[in-house]
Each structure stands twice: as C-alpha cells, then as structure tokens.
C-alpha cells in the first residue's frame, strides 16, 4: 500500500509553506534572517503564548524556548496543536504527515505491505479545509468557527476611549463595532465576528506599555475562566461589515490590525468600507480564498511599515514576503501593495495611521508587481 514519506514531504516544504501553516493556526509568525518567529502555539492557545517559538530554515526544525524547551519538526508541531485542543485524541505523527501532504496536493510515494496507519479521530477544524488546494480557483470549503455567547459583550463597559478618538477613530465607529473596555485587565475589548456575524472571538488591547511589551499588545480575553480565542488565520476581522461593499466594488484592502479598519471607517464612512484585517503580518490562503469568494478582483495589501530604512534587513524581508505572496496568487487576482517608498510613515505605522491624505497618496501610488 502506498504510504507517505516523511523526509520527502519535509524536503518539499518551503519556508513560506511552513510559515502559512503556522499563520493558519494563529501563530502570527514574523520572518527573520534564519526563518521565522511565532507565538508558542505548541503549548498555548493562539494569541496566548509569548513569541518564543523559532523556526530554523536550515534544519527545518522548530525550537520552543519556553514550555516545550525542545526541537521538533512541522509534523510534531501539528500533533502538539491537536493534543492541545483535544487531549484524548489518538492523532498520530502520520496523521500530521497526511494533512500536510493533502494541503499541498502531494500523494503517497512509498509502497509498503503493512496497512496504512488509520486516521482515527477527526480534527474538526483541520478536516474542513485539509483538501483545499491553494493552486486552484475553487470556492473554499466552509469553515465554521466555534461561536461564543455574545451576551458577554453586554457585560462589558463602553466608555469613550479618548486616546483612540485622538488618533482619529470616531465614537460612532467604536459604538458600531462594539469596542469596549474590560477594567479587570485594563484592556480595550475588540469583538471578532465571522462573515455571517457570528461572535467568534474577543481580543483585548493592553493599555499599559510594560504589559504590552511582556505579553503583547493584543491577546484573547479570559473572562470567567473562558478564553475567547480563535485561529486568526481562519477569519478576517471586519469582513462581516465590509463583505457587501467588497462584492459591489470587487476590491478589498487588507490591513494587519483591527484599529486600521476602524480608522478606515472613520475617515471614509462605514457605508463605504472595503477593509479587513488579517491580524498578523501575512495573509493566509484561507483568508485570501474568503475574499476571492466574495468576487474580489484586486487585493490591496496595506501592511505596516516594518522597516526603519530602505535596504535594511527588515526591508529586504518585507520585499521578499511581498514577492512570494504575489508569485503564489497573482494568476488568480490582481495584487497591489501600499508601500511607503517616500518615508511618510514612522516605523511600524499602518498606512492609515497618519491620516486620510497620507493614506490616499499611498493608495494612489500603490505598487503592482
């Protein structure tokens, strides 16, 4: 019986492929000169852990520098994620190999007389998109994320957040998106909804600089023992609001963070909104397919200025990532990039952070590769 070859699959996996897998499971990876760094989804829920999971391209191995304190490959990482979500599962490393091979359309190559290891327990989220082929323009399989009880939103407070108003976000937009405040953790609350308006997650934005530095600016909230997290790579923030306009205009602007969508609504009107946020530094294949399924003919990538000077290492990584994304998907959709070539933005600023005039200039001068 034909079986999968672990070494062959691992050798076929490019850095970008591994990056995409980690992104889809909420690791929020960031490229480095040795590979990439992500949050510790090996032993934490997405958005909960620290940025201590390193992937080394030369060895194709991960190293967790906190809870796991060990090296492992992509197959073991997937098994760890599985066991984290379903501790009693009998998921095996071979199941992880089959999932990766199926994701990229690779068939088994080894012949073995032994029966193939059975796929015992269903991994609900994985099962629903494991057969999506990134290289075909097919409608994505429907992915239904777990829904939380939205009554929790009624128990939060909704004060005027003056710091955000000073940055340009209007009170009307904050009310429309149910931006609130959780005093126990001193966090601004940002509810996430899927394309059908189902409440699938609640993220908190830390106000204290020390806390943000240690734990990250954004992370899922824990209220009453319930963590309101979801795999960020399987949804797009604000798509429930902008989907009709994206269908009509056939264009979508993809920001990194939620605040950029709020600023876009504030500057150009809720009724004119075509923005979404991928909540990370890359767009997953699932997120892209969601936009294609709405009929988008152009994807405008409006990512943060993640470089200090032209031609520094971060600049080179950003350009490389843009080119890789374009090469992978340009045959399906027009892809443009809002790129700060004239140094109008400060380091790590979103294209919309400096006001509508700067944003429109960057938009008009966006780059088509």
Short mmCIF file of N, CA and C in Angstrom, two decimals, residues 216-319:
data_model
loop_
_atom_site.label_atom_id
_atom_site.label_comp_id
_atom_site.label_asym_id
_atom_site.label_seq_id
_atom_site.Cartn_x
_atom_site.Cartn_y
_atom_site.Cartn_z
N UNK A 216 2.42 41.18 24.83
CA UNK A 216 1.92 41.54 23.52
C UNK A 216 0.77 42.52 23.63
N UNK A 217 0.66 43.40 22.63
CA UNK A 217 -0.41 44.41 22.67
C UNK A 217 -1.79 43.78 22.60
N UNK A 218 -1.92 42.77 21.76
CA UNK A 218 -3.22 42.14 21.54
C UNK A 218 -3.18 40.68 21.97
N UNK A 219 -4.22 40.25 22.65
CA UNK A 219 -4.33 38.84 23.01
C UNK A 219 -5.78 38.54 23.37
N UNK A 220 -6.19 37.28 23.26
CA UNK A 220 -7.58 36.94 23.58
C UNK A 220 -7.88 37.17 25.05
N UNK A 221 -9.09 37.61 25.31
CA UNK A 221 -9.50 37.87 26.69
C UNK A 221 -9.93 36.58 27.38
N UNK A 222 -9.69 36.53 28.68
CA UNK A 222 -10.18 35.45 29.53
C UNK A 222 -11.11 36.08 30.55
N UNK A 223 -12.39 35.70 30.48
CA UNK A 223 -13.39 36.24 31.39
C UNK A 223 -14.16 35.07 32.00
N UNK A 224 -14.19 35.02 33.32
CA UNK A 224 -14.89 33.94 34.00
C UNK A 224 -14.36 32.57 33.66
N UNK A 225 -13.06 32.48 33.42
CA UNK A 225 -12.45 31.20 33.09
C UNK A 225 -12.57 30.79 31.64
N UNK A 226 -13.27 31.57 30.83
CA UNK A 226 -13.44 31.28 29.41
C UNK A 226 -12.49 32.12 28.58
N UNK A 227 -11.67 31.46 27.76
CA UNK A 227 -10.80 32.19 26.84
C UNK A 227 -11.53 32.38 25.52
N UNK A 228 -11.64 33.63 25.09
CA UNK A 228 -12.37 33.95 23.86
C UNK A 228 -11.39 34.05 22.69
N UNK A 229 -10.76 32.94 22.37
CA UNK A 229 -9.77 32.92 21.30
C UNK A 229 -10.31 32.19 20.08
N UNK A 230 -9.66 32.41 18.94
CA UNK A 230 -9.97 31.69 17.72
C UNK A 230 -8.74 31.72 16.82
N UNK A 231 -8.60 30.77 15.89
CA UNK A 231 -7.45 30.79 14.96
C UNK A 231 -7.55 32.01 14.05
N UNK A 232 -6.66 32.95 14.21
CA UNK A 232 -6.76 34.21 13.48
C UNK A 232 -6.66 34.02 11.97
N UNK A 233 -5.91 33.02 11.53
CA UNK A 233 -5.74 32.78 10.10
C UNK A 233 -6.96 32.21 9.41
N UNK A 234 -8.00 31.87 10.19
CA UNK A 234 -9.22 31.30 9.61
C UNK A 234 -10.35 32.30 9.53
N UNK A 235 -10.07 33.56 9.78
CA UNK A 235 -11.11 34.58 9.72
C UNK A 235 -10.47 35.91 9.33
N UNK A 236 -11.27 36.86 8.94
CA UNK A 236 -10.82 38.21 8.65
C UNK A 236 -11.63 39.18 9.49
N UNK A 237 -10.94 39.97 10.29
CA UNK A 237 -11.66 40.96 11.09
C UNK A 237 -12.37 41.95 10.17
N UNK A 238 -13.61 42.26 10.50
CA UNK A 238 -14.43 43.27 9.81
C UNK A 238 -15.06 42.77 8.52
N UNK A 239 -14.85 41.52 8.14
CA UNK A 239 -15.44 41.03 6.90
C UNK A 239 -16.96 40.99 6.98
N UNK A 240 -17.50 40.87 8.19
CA UNK A 240 -18.95 40.90 8.35
C UNK A 240 -19.53 42.27 7.98
N UNK A 241 -18.73 43.33 8.15
CA UNK A 241 -19.19 44.68 7.83
C UNK A 241 -18.92 45.06 6.38
N UNK A 242 -17.80 44.63 5.83
CA UNK A 242 -17.37 45.11 4.52
C UNK A 242 -17.71 44.17 3.36
N UNK A 243 -18.27 43.00 3.65
CA UNK A 243 -18.46 41.99 2.60
C UNK A 243 -19.33 42.49 1.44
N UNK A 244 -20.40 43.22 1.73
CA UNK A 244 -21.29 43.67 0.66
C UNK A 244 -20.60 44.68 -0.25
N UNK A 245 -19.82 45.59 0.34
CA UNK A 245 -19.09 46.56 -0.48
C UNK A 245 -17.98 45.89 -1.29
N UNK A 246 -17.34 44.88 -0.71
CA UNK A 246 -16.31 44.15 -1.45
C UNK A 246 -16.94 43.46 -2.66
N UNK A 247 -18.12 42.88 -2.46
CA UNK A 247 -18.84 42.26 -3.58
C UNK A 247 -19.16 43.28 -4.66
N UNK A 248 -19.57 44.47 -4.24
CA UNK A 248 -20.00 45.50 -5.18
C UNK A 248 -18.82 46.12 -5.93
N UNK A 249 -17.76 46.47 -5.19
CA UNK A 249 -16.62 47.17 -5.78
C UNK A 249 -15.59 46.18 -6.33
N UNK A 250 -15.63 44.94 -5.85
CA UNK A 250 -14.71 43.88 -6.27
C UNK A 250 -13.26 44.20 -5.90
N UNK A 251 -13.13 44.81 -4.75
CA UNK A 251 -11.79 45.17 -4.26
C UNK A 251 -11.81 45.11 -2.74
N UNK A 252 -10.69 44.69 -2.15
CA UNK A 252 -10.58 44.64 -0.69
C UNK A 252 -9.22 45.19 -0.28
N UNK A 253 -9.22 45.97 0.80
CA UNK A 253 -7.98 46.47 1.39
C UNK A 253 -7.70 45.65 2.64
N UNK A 254 -6.54 45.03 2.69
CA UNK A 254 -6.19 44.15 3.80
C UNK A 254 -5.15 44.82 4.69
N UNK A 255 -5.56 45.19 5.90
CA UNK A 255 -4.65 45.74 6.89
C UNK A 255 -4.13 44.61 7.79
N UNK A 256 -3.13 44.96 8.61
CA UNK A 256 -2.65 43.99 9.60
C UNK A 256 -3.57 43.95 10.82
N UNK A 257 -3.91 45.12 11.38
CA UNK A 257 -4.60 45.17 12.66
C UNK A 257 -6.01 45.75 12.61
N UNK A 258 -6.76 45.47 13.66
CA UNK A 258 -8.15 45.89 13.74
C UNK A 258 -8.32 47.41 13.73
N UNK A 259 -7.42 48.11 14.41
CA UNK A 259 -7.55 49.57 14.50
C UNK A 259 -7.53 50.24 13.13
N UNK A 260 -6.81 49.66 12.19
CA UNK A 260 -6.75 50.24 10.85
C UNK A 260 -8.12 50.20 10.17
N UNK A 261 -8.87 49.12 10.40
CA UNK A 261 -10.23 49.06 9.85
C UNK A 261 -11.12 50.13 10.49
N UNK A 262 -10.94 50.34 11.79
CA UNK A 262 -11.73 51.36 12.48
C UNK A 262 -11.40 52.75 11.96
N UNK A 263 -10.13 53.00 11.69
CA UNK A 263 -9.72 54.28 11.12
C UNK A 263 -10.29 54.45 9.72
N UNK A 264 -10.26 53.38 8.93
CA UNK A 264 -10.80 53.46 7.57
C UNK A 264 -12.28 53.83 7.60
N UNK A 265 -13.04 53.19 8.47
CA UNK A 265 -14.45 53.52 8.61
C UNK A 265 -14.64 54.97 9.05
N UNK A 266 -13.78 55.43 9.96
CA UNK A 266 -13.89 56.79 10.49
C UNK A 266 -13.61 57.83 9.41
N UNK A 267 -12.62 57.58 8.56
CA UNK A 267 -12.23 58.55 7.53
C UNK A 267 -13.15 58.53 6.32
N UNK A 268 -13.56 57.34 5.91
CA UNK A 268 -14.27 57.23 4.63
C UNK A 268 -15.72 56.79 4.75
N UNK A 269 -16.16 56.51 5.97
CA UNK A 269 -17.55 56.17 6.20
C UNK A 269 -17.80 54.67 6.28
N UNK A 270 -18.65 54.29 7.22
CA UNK A 270 -18.99 52.88 7.39
C UNK A 270 -19.64 52.32 6.12
N UNK A 271 -20.43 53.15 5.45
CA UNK A 271 -21.13 52.70 4.25
C UNK A 271 -20.20 52.50 3.06
N UNK A 272 -18.97 52.99 3.15
CA UNK A 272 -18.01 52.85 2.05
C UNK A 272 -16.88 51.87 2.38
N UNK A 273 -17.04 51.11 3.42
CA UNK A 273 -15.95 50.28 3.95
C UNK A 273 -15.66 49.08 3.06
N UNK A 274 -14.41 48.91 2.65
CA UNK A 274 -13.96 47.71 1.93
C UNK A 274 -12.73 47.11 2.62
N UNK A 275 -12.58 47.38 3.92
CA UNK A 275 -11.38 46.96 4.63
C UNK A 275 -11.61 45.70 5.46
N UNK A 276 -10.52 44.94 5.60
CA UNK A 276 -10.48 43.80 6.52
C UNK A 276 -9.10 43.80 7.15
N UNK A 277 -8.94 43.03 8.22
CA UNK A 277 -7.63 42.89 8.86
C UNK A 277 -7.32 41.41 9.02
N UNK A 278 -6.10 41.02 8.64
CA UNK A 278 -5.69 39.62 8.75
C UNK A 278 -5.17 39.30 10.15
N UNK A 279 -4.95 40.34 10.97
CA UNK A 279 -4.49 40.19 12.35
C UNK A 279 -3.15 39.46 12.42
N UNK A 280 -2.24 39.90 11.61
CA UNK A 280 -0.90 39.33 11.57
C UNK A 280 -0.11 40.01 10.47
N UNK A 281 1.03 39.44 10.16
CA UNK A 281 1.90 40.04 9.15
C UNK A 281 1.88 39.28 7.84
N UNK A 282 0.91 38.37 7.68
CA UNK A 282 0.76 37.67 6.41
C UNK A 282 -0.71 37.29 6.22
N UNK A 283 -1.07 37.08 4.97
CA UNK A 283 -2.44 36.70 4.62
C UNK A 283 -2.45 35.20 4.36
N UNK A 284 -3.25 34.47 5.11
CA UNK A 284 -3.30 33.02 4.92
C UNK A 284 -4.09 32.68 3.66
N UNK A 285 -3.89 31.46 3.18
CA UNK A 285 -4.61 31.02 1.98
C UNK A 285 -6.12 31.01 2.23
N UNK A 286 -6.52 30.68 3.44
CA UNK A 286 -7.95 30.68 3.77
C UNK A 286 -8.50 32.10 3.69
N UNK A 287 -7.78 33.06 4.23
CA UNK A 287 -8.23 34.45 4.20
C UNK A 287 -8.33 34.96 2.77
N UNK A 288 -7.35 34.62 1.94
CA UNK A 288 -7.40 35.04 0.55
C UNK A 288 -8.60 34.44 -0.16
N UNK A 289 -8.86 33.16 0.07
CA UNK A 289 -9.98 32.50 -0.58
C UNK A 289 -11.31 33.10 -0.15
N UNK A 290 -11.39 33.57 1.09
CA UNK A 290 -12.62 34.23 1.55
C UNK A 290 -12.90 35.47 0.70
N UNK A 291 -11.87 36.23 0.39
CA UNK A 291 -12.03 37.44 -0.42
C UNK A 291 -12.34 37.09 -1.87
N UNK A 292 -11.69 36.07 -2.40
CA UNK A 292 -11.98 35.65 -3.76
C UNK A 292 -13.41 35.15 -3.88
N UNK A 293 -13.89 34.51 -2.85
CA UNK A 293 -15.25 34.00 -2.86
C UNK A 293 -16.28 35.13 -2.86
N UNK A 294 -15.87 36.32 -2.41
CA UNK A 294 -16.75 37.49 -2.47
C UNK A 294 -16.68 38.18 -3.83
N UNK A 295 -15.81 37.69 -4.70
CA UNK A 295 -15.69 38.29 -6.02
C UNK A 295 -14.62 39.35 -6.13
N UNK A 296 -13.73 39.44 -5.15
CA UNK A 296 -12.68 40.46 -5.20
C UNK A 296 -11.78 40.21 -6.41
N UNK A 297 -11.54 41.29 -7.17
CA UNK A 297 -10.66 41.22 -8.34
C UNK A 297 -9.32 41.89 -8.07
N UNK A 298 -9.24 42.67 -6.99
CA UNK A 298 -7.96 43.24 -6.57
C UNK A 298 -7.86 43.15 -5.05
N UNK A 299 -6.72 42.68 -4.59
CA UNK A 299 -6.40 42.67 -3.17
C UNK A 299 -5.33 43.73 -2.94
N UNK A 300 -5.66 44.74 -2.14
CA UNK A 300 -4.71 45.80 -1.81
C UNK A 300 -4.09 45.46 -0.46
N UNK A 301 -2.82 45.11 -0.46
CA UNK A 301 -2.12 44.77 0.78
C UNK A 301 -1.62 46.05 1.42
N UNK A 302 -2.18 46.39 2.58
CA UNK A 302 -1.86 47.65 3.27
C UNK A 302 -1.22 47.34 4.62
N UNK A 303 -0.03 46.76 4.57
CA UNK A 303 0.64 46.33 5.79
C UNK A 303 1.46 47.47 6.41
N UNK A 304 1.82 47.27 7.67
CA UNK A 304 2.59 48.27 8.41
C UNK A 304 3.97 48.47 7.79
N UNK A 305 4.54 49.65 8.06
CA UNK A 305 5.91 49.92 7.62
C UNK A 305 6.86 49.17 8.56
N UNK A 306 7.18 47.94 8.23
CA UNK A 306 8.00 47.09 9.08
C UNK A 306 9.47 47.18 8.67
N UNK A 307 9.98 48.39 8.58
CA UNK A 307 11.40 48.61 8.33
C UNK A 307 11.74 50.04 8.74
N UNK A 308 12.97 50.24 9.15
CA UNK A 308 13.42 51.57 9.57
C UNK A 308 14.02 52.35 8.41
N UNK A 309 14.82 51.66 7.62
CA UNK A 309 15.48 52.31 6.49
C UNK A 309 15.43 51.40 5.27
N UNK A 310 15.42 52.00 4.11
CA UNK A 310 15.44 51.22 2.88
C UNK A 310 16.71 50.37 2.83
N UNK A 311 16.52 49.13 2.43
CA UNK A 311 17.61 48.16 2.27
C UNK A 311 18.16 47.60 3.58
N UNK A 312 17.52 47.91 4.73
CA UNK A 312 17.93 47.21 5.94
C UNK A 312 17.33 45.80 5.89
N UNK A 313 17.66 44.96 6.89
CA UNK A 313 17.24 43.57 6.84
C UNK A 313 15.72 43.42 6.85
N UNK A 314 15.04 44.24 7.64
CA UNK A 314 13.58 44.16 7.68
C UNK A 314 12.98 44.55 6.34
N UNK A 315 13.56 45.55 5.70
CA UNK A 315 13.11 45.99 4.38
C UNK A 315 13.21 44.83 3.38
N UNK A 316 14.35 44.14 3.40
CA UNK A 316 14.56 43.04 2.46
C UNK A 316 13.57 41.90 2.71
N UNK A 317 13.29 41.62 3.99
CA UNK A 317 12.32 40.57 4.31
C UNK A 317 10.92 40.96 3.86
N UNK A 318 10.57 42.23 4.03
CA UNK A 318 9.25 42.69 3.61
C UNK A 318 9.08 42.55 2.11
N UNK A 319 10.09 42.99 1.36
CA UNK A 319 10.03 42.87 -0.10
C UNK A 319 9.94 41.40 -0.52
#
